[in-house]
Amino acid sequence: MKQVVRAAAVQASPITLDSAATTDKACDLIREAGRNGAEVVVFPECFISAYPAWFQFLPAGSKALNDLNVRLYKSAVDVPGPETAKLGEAARNANCYVVIGVCERSRTNSGSMFNTQLFFAPDGQLVGKHQKLTPTGYERMVHWGGWGDTLTVVDTPFGPLSALCCSENSNPLAGFDIISRGPRIHAMSWPPHFIMVDKDAPNLAEISVLTARHFALMSKAFVISACAVIDHAFYKELAAMTGNPEQDLAAGIADGGSSIVSPSLDVVAGPLTGGAEGILYADLDLDQWISAKLLQDFAGHYNRPDVFTLEVDRAGGRYEDPDAGRPRPSGA
């Protein structure tokens, strides 16, 4: 098994509601990371082609909000589709694994979308996807909850690779299901910012780093946490819709905060704050996984299966997927 793996966390903004342009941007970033030796590259939540942050600024039921939702659907990604083909080609060019957040359009239910993470292998193949199980807050207005068969862990030469979206990294049951499958590396995808109800509440950077360290503590995996930053061109458009200046919309937003955390809870790269775009890199010594697991293995010797049990329904998208119930390829 490969001992040292070079990881990359991409912090960037999408070209909002333009899936073709954002896919091209993502492919450029994948190839850049590959040129710098990255073997695992992680992107933010709903990177292609938008995280629906406009719910924070527009009144429910307004025409402007509905128009944006329609544009989101029209720019959503078919899996598989032309965007996944381009992303796979970029992963193959870069010779790396890629985990990227997309807004996925349902294959059978018109008008339904998922908050999804896609897994690509170095040969360019789409080897798995994870659909966020429960959309958070206003995400529920546009995203459907995902299915248990997409609690995906992909086998790699350096051990299992897993992923969860945003706040579900704090879900103890989803987390334990992932942890029980022994990930060496875990990918976290985050939006550009949170709704800040209280200006003194922890912001995205603080929460994402705290969550990454907590997941590393529980799993003993290295955690690659990729946060988005706001798309200022889109916020100018949003400002015109609301009648508020862009600086007022963005007031108090602390975006970004990507980081890479070790099993010993050290932040080995980042956090990248201040709304800056960039790619964080770290060389992960996987022997740290072994020493940390020997101390506490929550899915092994530190577990009590005689006391605790977890049942996961992996039947799959019985309402969404016409192939539900049929055999699925390994890792998908």
mmCIF file of C-alpha atoms in Angstrom:
data_model
loop_
_atom_site.group_PDB
_atom_site.id
_atom_site.type_symbol
_atom_site.label_atom_id
_atom_site.label_comp_id
_atom_site.label_asym_id
_atom_site.label_seq_id
_atom_site.Cartn_x
_atom_site.Cartn_y
_atom_site.Cartn_z
ATOM 1 C CA MET A 1 0.000 0.000 0.000
ATOM 2 C CA LYS A 2 1.260 3.466 -0.901
ATOM 3 C CA GLN A 3 2.558 5.165 2.264
ATOM 4 C CA VAL A 4 2.764 8.878 1.359
ATOM 5 C CA VAL A 5 -0.016 10.531 -0.666
ATOM 6 C CA ARG A 6 -0.078 14.130 -1.887
ATOM 7 C CA ALA A 7 -3.452 15.745 -1.233
ATOM 8 C CA ALA A 8 -4.995 18.942 -2.585
ATOM 9 C CA ALA A 9 -7.942 21.009 -1.346
ATOM 10 C CA VAL A 10 -9.321 23.358 -4.003
ATOM 11 C CA GLN A 11 -10.776 26.640 -2.762
ATOM 12 C CA ALA A 12 -12.514 28.492 -5.583
ATOM 13 C CA SER A 13 -15.769 30.024 -6.727
ATOM 14 C CA PRO A 14 -17.924 28.583 -9.478
ATOM 15 C CA ILE A 15 -18.967 30.595 -12.490
ATOM 16 C CA THR A 16 -22.430 30.634 -11.045
ATOM 17 C CA LEU A 17 -25.189 28.906 -13.029
ATOM 18 C CA ASP A 18 -22.872 28.260 -15.979
ATOM 19 C CA SER A 19 -22.115 24.547 -15.812
ATOM 20 C CA ALA A 20 -19.989 24.455 -18.972
ATOM 21 C CA ALA A 21 -17.722 27.296 -17.871
ATOM 22 C CA THR A 22 -17.470 26.002 -14.301
ATOM 23 C CA THR A 23 -16.631 22.509 -15.550
ATOM 24 C CA ASP A 24 -13.839 23.983 -17.671
ATOM 25 C CA LYS A 25 -12.563 25.895 -14.620
ATOM 26 C CA ALA A 26 -12.670 22.719 -12.520
ATOM 27 C CA CYS A 27 -10.758 20.789 -15.183
ATOM 28 C CA ASP A 28 -8.072 23.489 -15.280
ATOM 29 C CA LEU A 29 -7.738 23.288 -11.488
ATOM 30 C CA ILE A 30 -7.545 19.479 -11.562
ATOM 31 C CA ARG A 31 -4.752 19.622 -14.140
ATOM 32 C CA GLU A 32 -2.938 22.301 -12.123
ATOM 33 C CA ALA A 33 -3.130 20.129 -9.010
ATOM 34 C CA GLY A 34 -1.890 17.159 -11.018
ATOM 35 C CA ARG A 35 1.105 19.141 -12.293
ATOM 36 C CA ASN A 36 1.944 19.811 -8.645
ATOM 37 C CA GLY A 37 1.900 16.119 -7.822
ATOM 38 C CA ALA A 38 -1.550 15.840 -6.223
ATOM 39 C CA GLU A 39 -2.959 12.311 -6.070
ATOM 40 C CA VAL A 40 -6.273 13.219 -4.407
ATOM 41 C CA VAL A 41 -8.039 16.497 -5.239
ATOM 42 C CA VAL A 42 -11.151 17.684 -3.391
ATOM 43 C CA PHE A 43 -13.568 20.460 -4.473
ATOM 44 C CA PRO A 44 -16.287 22.426 -2.636
ATOM 45 C CA GLU A 45 -19.987 21.601 -2.322
ATOM 46 C CA CYS A 46 -22.196 22.111 -5.407
ATOM 47 C CA PHE A 47 -19.194 23.547 -7.232
ATOM 48 C CA ILE A 48 -20.883 22.823 -10.561
ATOM 49 C CA SER A 49 -22.646 25.059 -11.013
ATOM 50 C CA ALA A 50 -23.885 26.788 -7.880
ATOM 51 C CA TYR A 51 -24.667 26.484 -4.220
ATOM 52 C CA PRO A 52 -28.162 28.071 -3.807
ATOM 53 C CA ALA A 53 -27.058 30.833 -1.435
ATOM 54 C CA TRP A 54 -29.600 33.238 -2.954
ATOM 55 C CA PHE A 55 -32.246 31.943 -0.536
ATOM 56 C CA GLN A 56 -30.439 33.997 2.082
ATOM 57 C CA PHE A 57 -31.136 37.238 0.237
ATOM 58 C CA LEU A 58 -34.416 36.918 -1.693
ATOM 59 C CA PRO A 59 -37.934 36.553 -0.252
ATOM 60 C CA ALA A 60 -39.603 33.164 -0.540
ATOM 61 C CA GLY A 61 -42.026 32.980 -3.440
ATOM 62 C CA SER A 62 -40.501 35.941 -5.259
ATOM 63 C CA LYS A 63 -40.129 35.846 -9.024
ATOM 64 C CA ALA A 64 -36.411 36.578 -8.761
ATOM 65 C CA LEU A 65 -35.882 33.590 -6.464
ATOM 66 C CA ASN A 66 -37.953 31.289 -8.661
ATOM 67 C CA ASP A 67 -36.050 32.416 -11.763
ATOM 68 C CA LEU A 68 -32.754 31.513 -10.098
ATOM 69 C CA ASN A 69 -34.098 28.105 -9.097
ATOM 70 C CA VAL A 70 -35.106 27.446 -12.711
ATOM 71 C CA ARG A 71 -31.631 28.471 -13.880
ATOM 72 C CA LEU A 72 -30.118 26.120 -11.291
ATOM 73 C CA TYR A 73 -32.144 23.213 -12.638
ATOM 74 C CA LYS A 74 -31.220 24.013 -16.208
ATOM 75 C CA SER A 75 -27.528 24.179 -15.291
ATOM 76 C CA ALA A 76 -27.590 21.029 -13.139
ATOM 77 C CA VAL A 77 -25.395 18.056 -14.028
ATOM 78 C CA ASP A 78 -26.580 14.763 -15.513
ATOM 79 C CA VAL A 79 -24.695 11.795 -14.044
ATOM 80 C CA PRO A 80 -23.283 10.518 -16.319
ATOM 81 C CA GLY A 81 -23.263 13.352 -18.836
ATOM 82 C CA PRO A 82 -21.010 15.777 -20.732
ATOM 83 C CA GLU A 83 -19.705 17.423 -17.562
ATOM 84 C CA THR A 84 -18.717 14.089 -15.997
ATOM 85 C CA ALA A 85 -16.966 13.100 -19.230
ATOM 86 C CA LYS A 86 -14.840 16.262 -19.126
ATOM 87 C CA LEU A 87 -14.070 15.837 -15.423
ATOM 88 C CA GLY A 88 -13.040 12.238 -15.984
ATOM 89 C CA GLU A 89 -10.722 13.276 -18.787
ATOM 90 C CA ALA A 90 -9.121 15.891 -16.508
ATOM 91 C CA ALA A 91 -8.653 13.312 -13.735
ATOM 92 C CA ARG A 92 -6.986 11.002 -16.269
ATOM 93 C CA ASN A 93 -4.749 13.830 -17.554
ATOM 94 C CA ALA A 94 -3.763 14.682 -13.982
ATOM 95 C CA ASN A 95 -3.473 11.006 -12.937
ATOM 96 C CA CYS A 96 -5.330 11.633 -9.680
ATOM 97 C CA TYR A 97 -8.477 10.853 -7.756
ATOM 98 C CA VAL A 98 -11.015 13.695 -7.716
ATOM 99 C CA VAL A 99 -13.960 14.333 -5.396
ATOM 100 C CA ILE A 100 -16.126 17.216 -6.617
ATOM 101 C CA GLY A 101 -19.476 18.654 -5.552
ATOM 102 C CA VAL A 102 -22.188 19.074 -8.189
ATOM 103 C CA CYS A 103 -25.880 19.863 -8.351
ATOM 104 C CA GLU A 104 -27.140 16.599 -9.854
ATOM 105 C CA ARG A 105 -30.341 16.455 -11.871
ATOM 106 C CA SER A 106 -32.602 13.469 -11.188
ATOM 107 C CA ARG A 107 -32.678 11.015 -14.077
ATOM 108 C CA THR A 108 -36.374 10.179 -13.789
ATOM 109 C CA ASN A 109 -38.157 12.878 -11.777
ATOM 110 C CA SER A 110 -38.310 16.183 -13.628
ATOM 111 C CA GLY A 111 -37.654 19.074 -11.276
ATOM 112 C CA SER A 112 -35.712 17.069 -8.654
ATOM 113 C CA MET A 113 -32.047 17.689 -7.875
ATOM 114 C CA PHE A 114 -29.448 16.305 -5.483
ATOM 115 C CA ASN A 115 -26.482 17.813 -3.655
ATOM 116 C CA THR A 116 -23.890 15.288 -4.859
ATOM 117 C CA GLN A 117 -20.194 14.473 -4.588
ATOM 118 C CA LEU A 118 -18.671 12.591 -7.533
ATOM 119 C CA PHE A 119 -15.609 10.326 -7.316
ATOM 120 C CA PHE A 120 -13.265 10.003 -10.315
ATOM 121 C CA ALA A 121 -10.307 7.624 -10.549
ATOM 122 C CA PRO A 122 -6.926 8.343 -12.176
ATOM 123 C CA ASP A 123 -8.024 6.380 -15.241
ATOM 124 C CA GLY A 124 -10.844 8.892 -15.714
ATOM 125 C CA GLN A 125 -13.649 6.552 -14.670
ATOM 126 C CA LEU A 126 -16.564 7.779 -12.549
ATOM 127 C CA VAL A 127 -16.232 5.265 -9.717
ATOM 128 C CA GLY A 128 -18.867 6.489 -7.279
ATOM 129 C CA LYS A 129 -21.091 9.240 -6.017
ATOM 130 C CA HIS A 130 -22.525 10.393 -2.722
ATOM 131 C CA GLN A 131 -25.833 12.232 -2.502
ATOM 132 C CA LYS A 132 -26.233 14.405 0.593
ATOM 133 C CA LEU A 133 -28.733 12.478 2.719
ATOM 134 C CA THR A 134 -30.551 15.467 4.203
ATOM 135 C CA PRO A 135 -30.340 18.945 2.657
ATOM 136 C CA THR A 136 -29.536 21.607 5.236
ATOM 137 C CA GLY A 137 -31.787 24.626 5.838
ATOM 138 C CA TYR A 138 -32.903 26.353 2.666
ATOM 139 C CA GLU A 139 -31.194 23.691 0.522
ATOM 140 C CA ARG A 140 -34.410 21.712 1.020
ATOM 141 C CA MET A 141 -36.158 24.119 -1.340
ATOM 142 C CA VAL A 142 -34.187 22.770 -4.314
ATOM 143 C CA HIS A 143 -32.465 19.543 -3.233
ATOM 144 C CA TRP A 144 -33.920 16.106 -2.608
ATOM 145 C CA GLY A 145 -32.459 13.877 0.119
ATOM 146 C CA GLY A 146 -30.041 11.254 -1.170
ATOM 147 C CA TRP A 147 -30.051 7.482 -0.838
ATOM 148 C CA GLY A 148 -28.264 5.054 1.454
ATOM 149 C CA ASP A 149 -26.485 3.285 -1.367
ATOM 150 C CA THR A 150 -24.561 6.496 -2.036
ATOM 151 C CA LEU A 151 -22.772 6.416 1.323
ATOM 152 C CA THR A 152 -19.777 5.732 -0.860
ATOM 153 C CA VAL A 153 -16.301 4.539 0.080
ATOM 154 C CA VAL A 154 -13.970 3.934 -2.869
ATOM 155 C CA ASP A 155 -11.062 1.503 -2.756
ATOM 156 C CA THR A 156 -7.747 3.032 -3.848
ATOM 157 C CA PRO A 157 -4.075 1.960 -3.788
ATOM 158 C CA PHE A 158 -3.687 3.984 -0.580
ATOM 159 C CA GLY A 159 -6.761 2.588 1.148
ATOM 160 C CA PRO A 160 -10.444 3.580 1.294
ATOM 161 C CA LEU A 161 -11.438 7.106 0.216
ATOM 162 C CA SER A 162 -14.710 8.519 1.579
ATOM 163 C CA ALA A 163 -16.691 11.774 1.386
ATOM 164 C CA LEU A 164 -19.576 13.633 3.009
ATOM 165 C CA CYS A 165 -21.111 17.062 2.339
ATOM 166 C CA CYS A 166 -20.971 20.015 4.704
ATOM 167 C CA SER A 167 -23.021 19.573 7.893
ATOM 168 C CA GLU A 168 -23.578 15.845 7.418
ATOM 169 C CA ASN A 169 -19.947 15.424 8.457
ATOM 170 C CA SER A 170 -21.384 16.121 11.921
ATOM 171 C CA ASN A 171 -24.069 13.420 11.580
ATOM 172 C CA PRO A 172 -22.902 10.701 14.016
ATOM 173 C CA LEU A 173 -24.717 7.850 12.260
ATOM 174 C CA ALA A 174 -23.586 8.731 8.738
ATOM 175 C CA GLY A 175 -20.131 9.342 10.158
ATOM 176 C CA PHE A 176 -19.986 5.964 11.879
ATOM 177 C CA ASP A 177 -21.102 4.152 8.739
ATOM 178 C CA ILE A 178 -18.205 5.779 6.878
ATOM 179 C CA ILE A 179 -15.752 5.245 9.747
ATOM 180 C CA SER A 180 -16.669 1.549 10.023
ATOM 181 C CA ARG A 181 -15.350 1.082 6.484
ATOM 182 C CA GLY A 182 -11.870 2.268 7.395
ATOM 183 C CA PRO A 183 -11.147 5.371 5.298
ATOM 184 C CA ARG A 184 -7.535 6.478 5.136
ATOM 185 C CA ILE A 185 -8.566 9.777 3.515
ATOM 186 C CA HIS A 186 -11.897 11.573 3.892
ATOM 187 C CA ALA A 187 -13.157 14.427 1.684
ATOM 188 C CA MET A 188 -15.348 17.242 3.019
ATOM 189 C CA SER A 189 -17.093 19.666 0.645
ATOM 190 C CA TRP A 190 -18.408 23.014 1.905
ATOM 191 C CA PRO A 191 -20.386 25.981 0.452
ATOM 192 C CA PRO A 192 -19.053 29.537 0.116
ATOM 193 C CA HIS A 193 -20.579 30.698 3.401
ATOM 194 C CA PHE A 194 -23.272 30.084 5.992
ATOM 195 C CA ILE A 195 -26.246 32.205 7.014
ATOM 196 C CA MET A 196 -24.886 34.244 9.903
ATOM 197 C CA VAL A 197 -27.900 34.728 12.154
ATOM 198 C CA ASP A 198 -25.615 36.002 14.895
ATOM 199 C CA LYS A 199 -22.589 38.046 13.843
ATOM 200 C CA ASP A 200 -20.659 36.531 16.742
ATOM 201 C CA ALA A 201 -21.463 32.933 15.744
ATOM 202 C CA PRO A 202 -18.677 30.753 14.314
ATOM 203 C CA ASN A 203 -18.196 31.314 10.590
ATOM 204 C CA LEU A 204 -17.564 28.807 7.799
ATOM 205 C CA ALA A 205 -13.798 28.735 8.285
ATOM 206 C CA GLU A 206 -14.084 28.107 12.014
ATOM 207 C CA ILE A 207 -16.802 25.459 11.712
ATOM 208 C CA SER A 208 -15.181 23.617 8.811
ATOM 209 C CA VAL A 209 -11.817 23.339 10.585
ATOM 210 C CA LEU A 210 -13.499 22.252 13.830
ATOM 211 C CA THR A 211 -15.540 19.631 11.957
ATOM 212 C CA ALA A 212 -12.495 18.380 10.042
ATOM 213 C CA ARG A 213 -10.536 17.938 13.266
ATOM 214 C CA HIS A 214 -13.475 16.171 14.925
ATOM 215 C CA PHE A 215 -13.894 13.776 11.984
ATOM 216 C CA ALA A 216 -10.154 13.088 12.030
ATOM 217 C CA LEU A 217 -10.405 12.308 15.748
ATOM 218 C CA MET A 218 -13.246 9.841 15.204
ATOM 219 C CA SER A 219 -12.018 8.204 11.986
ATOM 220 C CA LYS A 220 -8.227 8.553 12.313
ATOM 221 C CA ALA A 221 -8.306 9.471 8.622
ATOM 222 C CA PHE A 222 -6.636 12.431 6.992
ATOM 223 C CA VAL A 223 -9.383 14.957 6.188
ATOM 224 C CA ILE A 224 -9.278 17.162 3.093
ATOM 225 C CA SER A 225 -11.751 19.994 3.655
ATOM 226 C CA ALA A 226 -12.570 22.131 0.589
ATOM 227 C CA CYS A 227 -14.570 25.348 1.021
ATOM 228 C CA ALA A 228 -15.892 27.581 -1.741
ATOM 229 C CA VAL A 229 -15.591 31.353 -1.912
ATOM 230 C CA ILE A 230 -18.257 33.724 -3.153
ATOM 231 C CA ASP A 231 -18.574 34.528 -6.844
ATOM 232 C CA HIS A 232 -18.422 38.326 -6.891
ATOM 233 C CA ALA A 233 -19.710 38.551 -10.449
ATOM 234 C CA PHE A 234 -22.855 36.709 -9.370
ATOM 235 C CA TYR A 235 -23.219 38.828 -6.238
ATOM 236 C CA LYS A 236 -23.309 41.910 -8.432
ATOM 237 C CA GLU A 237 -26.200 40.325 -10.321
ATOM 238 C CA LEU A 238 -27.859 39.393 -7.030
ATOM 239 C CA ALA A 239 -27.410 42.946 -5.769
ATOM 240 C CA ALA A 240 -29.421 44.244 -8.719
ATOM 241 C CA MET A 241 -32.211 41.765 -7.916
ATOM 242 C CA THR A 242 -32.405 42.798 -4.272
ATOM 243 C CA GLY A 243 -31.798 46.514 -4.689
ATOM 244 C CA ASN A 244 -28.949 46.297 -2.176
ATOM 245 C CA PRO A 245 -25.314 47.100 -2.965
ATOM 246 C CA GLU A 246 -23.022 44.096 -3.325
ATOM 247 C CA GLN A 247 -20.999 45.184 -0.308
ATOM 248 C CA ASP A 248 -24.157 45.084 1.818
ATOM 249 C CA LEU A 249 -24.974 41.562 0.667
ATOM 250 C CA ALA A 250 -21.460 40.373 1.424
ATOM 251 C CA ALA A 251 -21.196 42.297 4.708
ATOM 252 C CA GLY A 252 -20.092 40.003 7.496
ATOM 253 C CA ILE A 253 -19.440 37.049 5.187
ATOM 254 C CA ALA A 254 -16.245 35.216 6.051
ATOM 255 C CA ASP A 255 -15.860 32.808 3.157
ATOM 256 C CA GLY A 256 -13.291 30.115 2.492
ATOM 257 C CA GLY A 257 -11.421 28.261 5.199
ATOM 258 C CA SER A 258 -10.173 25.150 3.388
ATOM 259 C CA SER A 259 -7.771 22.965 5.328
ATOM 260 C CA ILE A 260 -6.137 19.546 5.509
ATOM 261 C CA VAL A 261 -6.071 17.808 8.903
ATOM 262 C CA SER A 262 -4.035 14.816 10.070
ATOM 263 C CA PRO A 263 -5.155 11.892 12.284
ATOM 264 C CA SER A 264 -3.239 13.580 15.111
ATOM 265 C CA LEU A 265 -5.571 16.608 14.617
ATOM 266 C CA ASP A 266 -2.835 18.863 13.286
ATOM 267 C CA VAL A 267 -3.909 21.335 10.588
ATOM 268 C CA VAL A 268 -1.154 20.435 8.127
ATOM 269 C CA ALA A 269 -2.343 22.888 5.435
ATOM 270 C CA GLY A 270 -4.439 26.022 5.744
ATOM 271 C CA PRO A 271 -6.863 27.246 6.708
ATOM 272 C CA LEU A 272 -7.061 29.401 3.599
ATOM 273 C CA THR A 273 -9.194 32.378 4.616
ATOM 274 C CA GLY A 274 -10.010 35.873 3.411
ATOM 275 C CA GLY A 275 -12.020 34.811 0.394
ATOM 276 C CA ALA A 276 -8.892 33.854 -1.537
ATOM 277 C CA GLU A 277 -8.893 31.302 -4.337
ATOM 278 C CA GLY A 278 -6.112 28.761 -4.260
ATOM 279 C CA ILE A 279 -5.082 25.133 -3.843
ATOM 280 C CA LEU A 280 -3.717 23.776 -0.577
ATOM 281 C CA TYR A 281 -1.281 20.843 -0.691
ATOM 282 C CA ALA A 282 -0.035 18.401 1.922
ATOM 283 C CA ASP A 283 1.923 15.147 1.874
ATOM 284 C CA LEU A 284 0.024 12.604 3.957
ATOM 285 C CA ASP A 285 2.050 9.941 5.790
ATOM 286 C CA LEU A 286 -0.487 7.139 6.110
ATOM 287 C CA ASP A 287 1.460 5.461 8.901
ATOM 288 C CA GLN A 288 -0.171 8.105 11.119
ATOM 289 C CA TRP A 289 -3.482 6.278 10.479
ATOM 290 C CA ILE A 290 -2.009 3.098 11.963
ATOM 291 C CA SER A 291 -0.611 4.667 15.137
ATOM 292 C CA ALA A 292 -3.820 6.629 15.738
ATOM 293 C CA LYS A 293 -5.996 3.540 15.172
ATOM 294 C CA LEU A 294 -3.936 1.507 17.628
ATOM 295 C CA LEU A 295 -4.871 4.025 20.312
ATOM 296 C CA GLN A 296 -8.590 4.365 19.458
ATOM 297 C CA ASP A 297 -10.352 2.373 16.754
ATOM 298 C CA PHE A 298 -14.004 3.358 17.037
ATOM 299 C CA ALA A 299 -15.012 0.746 14.466
ATOM 300 C CA GLY A 300 -12.672 -1.903 15.898
ATOM 301 C CA HIS A 301 -11.266 -2.557 19.358
ATOM 302 C CA TYR A 302 -12.720 0.685 20.739
ATOM 303 C CA ASN A 303 -16.225 -0.255 19.584
ATOM 304 C CA ARG A 304 -18.811 -2.340 21.450
ATOM 305 C CA PRO A 305 -20.826 -4.172 18.776
ATOM 306 C CA ASP A 306 -22.469 -6.213 21.527
ATOM 307 C CA VAL A 307 -23.960 -2.942 22.832
ATOM 308 C CA PHE A 308 -24.324 -0.778 19.703
ATOM 309 C CA THR A 309 -25.578 -1.694 16.254
ATOM 310 C CA LEU A 310 -26.205 0.432 13.167
ATOM 311 C CA GLU A 311 -28.437 -0.620 10.285
ATOM 312 C CA VAL A 312 -28.098 1.175 6.949
ATOM 313 C CA ASP A 313 -30.630 0.787 4.148
ATOM 314 C CA ARG A 314 -28.529 0.491 0.990
ATOM 315 C CA ALA A 315 -31.444 -0.428 -1.275
ATOM 316 C CA GLY A 316 -30.796 2.685 -3.311
ATOM 317 C CA GLY A 317 -32.893 5.313 -5.046
ATOM 318 C CA ARG A 318 -36.058 3.271 -5.233
ATOM 319 C CA TYR A 319 -38.046 6.289 -6.428
ATOM 320 C CA GLU A 320 -35.340 7.977 -8.451
ATOM 321 C CA ASP A 321 -33.204 5.295 -10.054
ATOM 322 C CA PRO A 322 -34.726 3.002 -12.696
ATOM 323 C CA ASP A 323 -31.931 0.524 -11.962
ATOM 324 C CA ALA A 324 -32.618 0.433 -8.194
ATOM 325 C CA GLY A 325 -32.355 -3.067 -6.854
ATOM 326 C CA ARG A 326 -30.078 -4.272 -9.650
ATOM 327 C CA PRO A 327 -26.465 -5.230 -8.915
ATOM 328 C CA ARG A 328 -24.164 -2.195 -8.763
ATOM 329 C CA PRO A 329 -20.483 -2.016 -9.637
ATOM 330 C CA SER A 330 -18.036 -2.007 -6.749
ATOM 331 C CA GLY A 331 -17.617 1.480 -5.259
ATOM 332 C CA ALA A 332 -20.603 2.964 -7.104
#
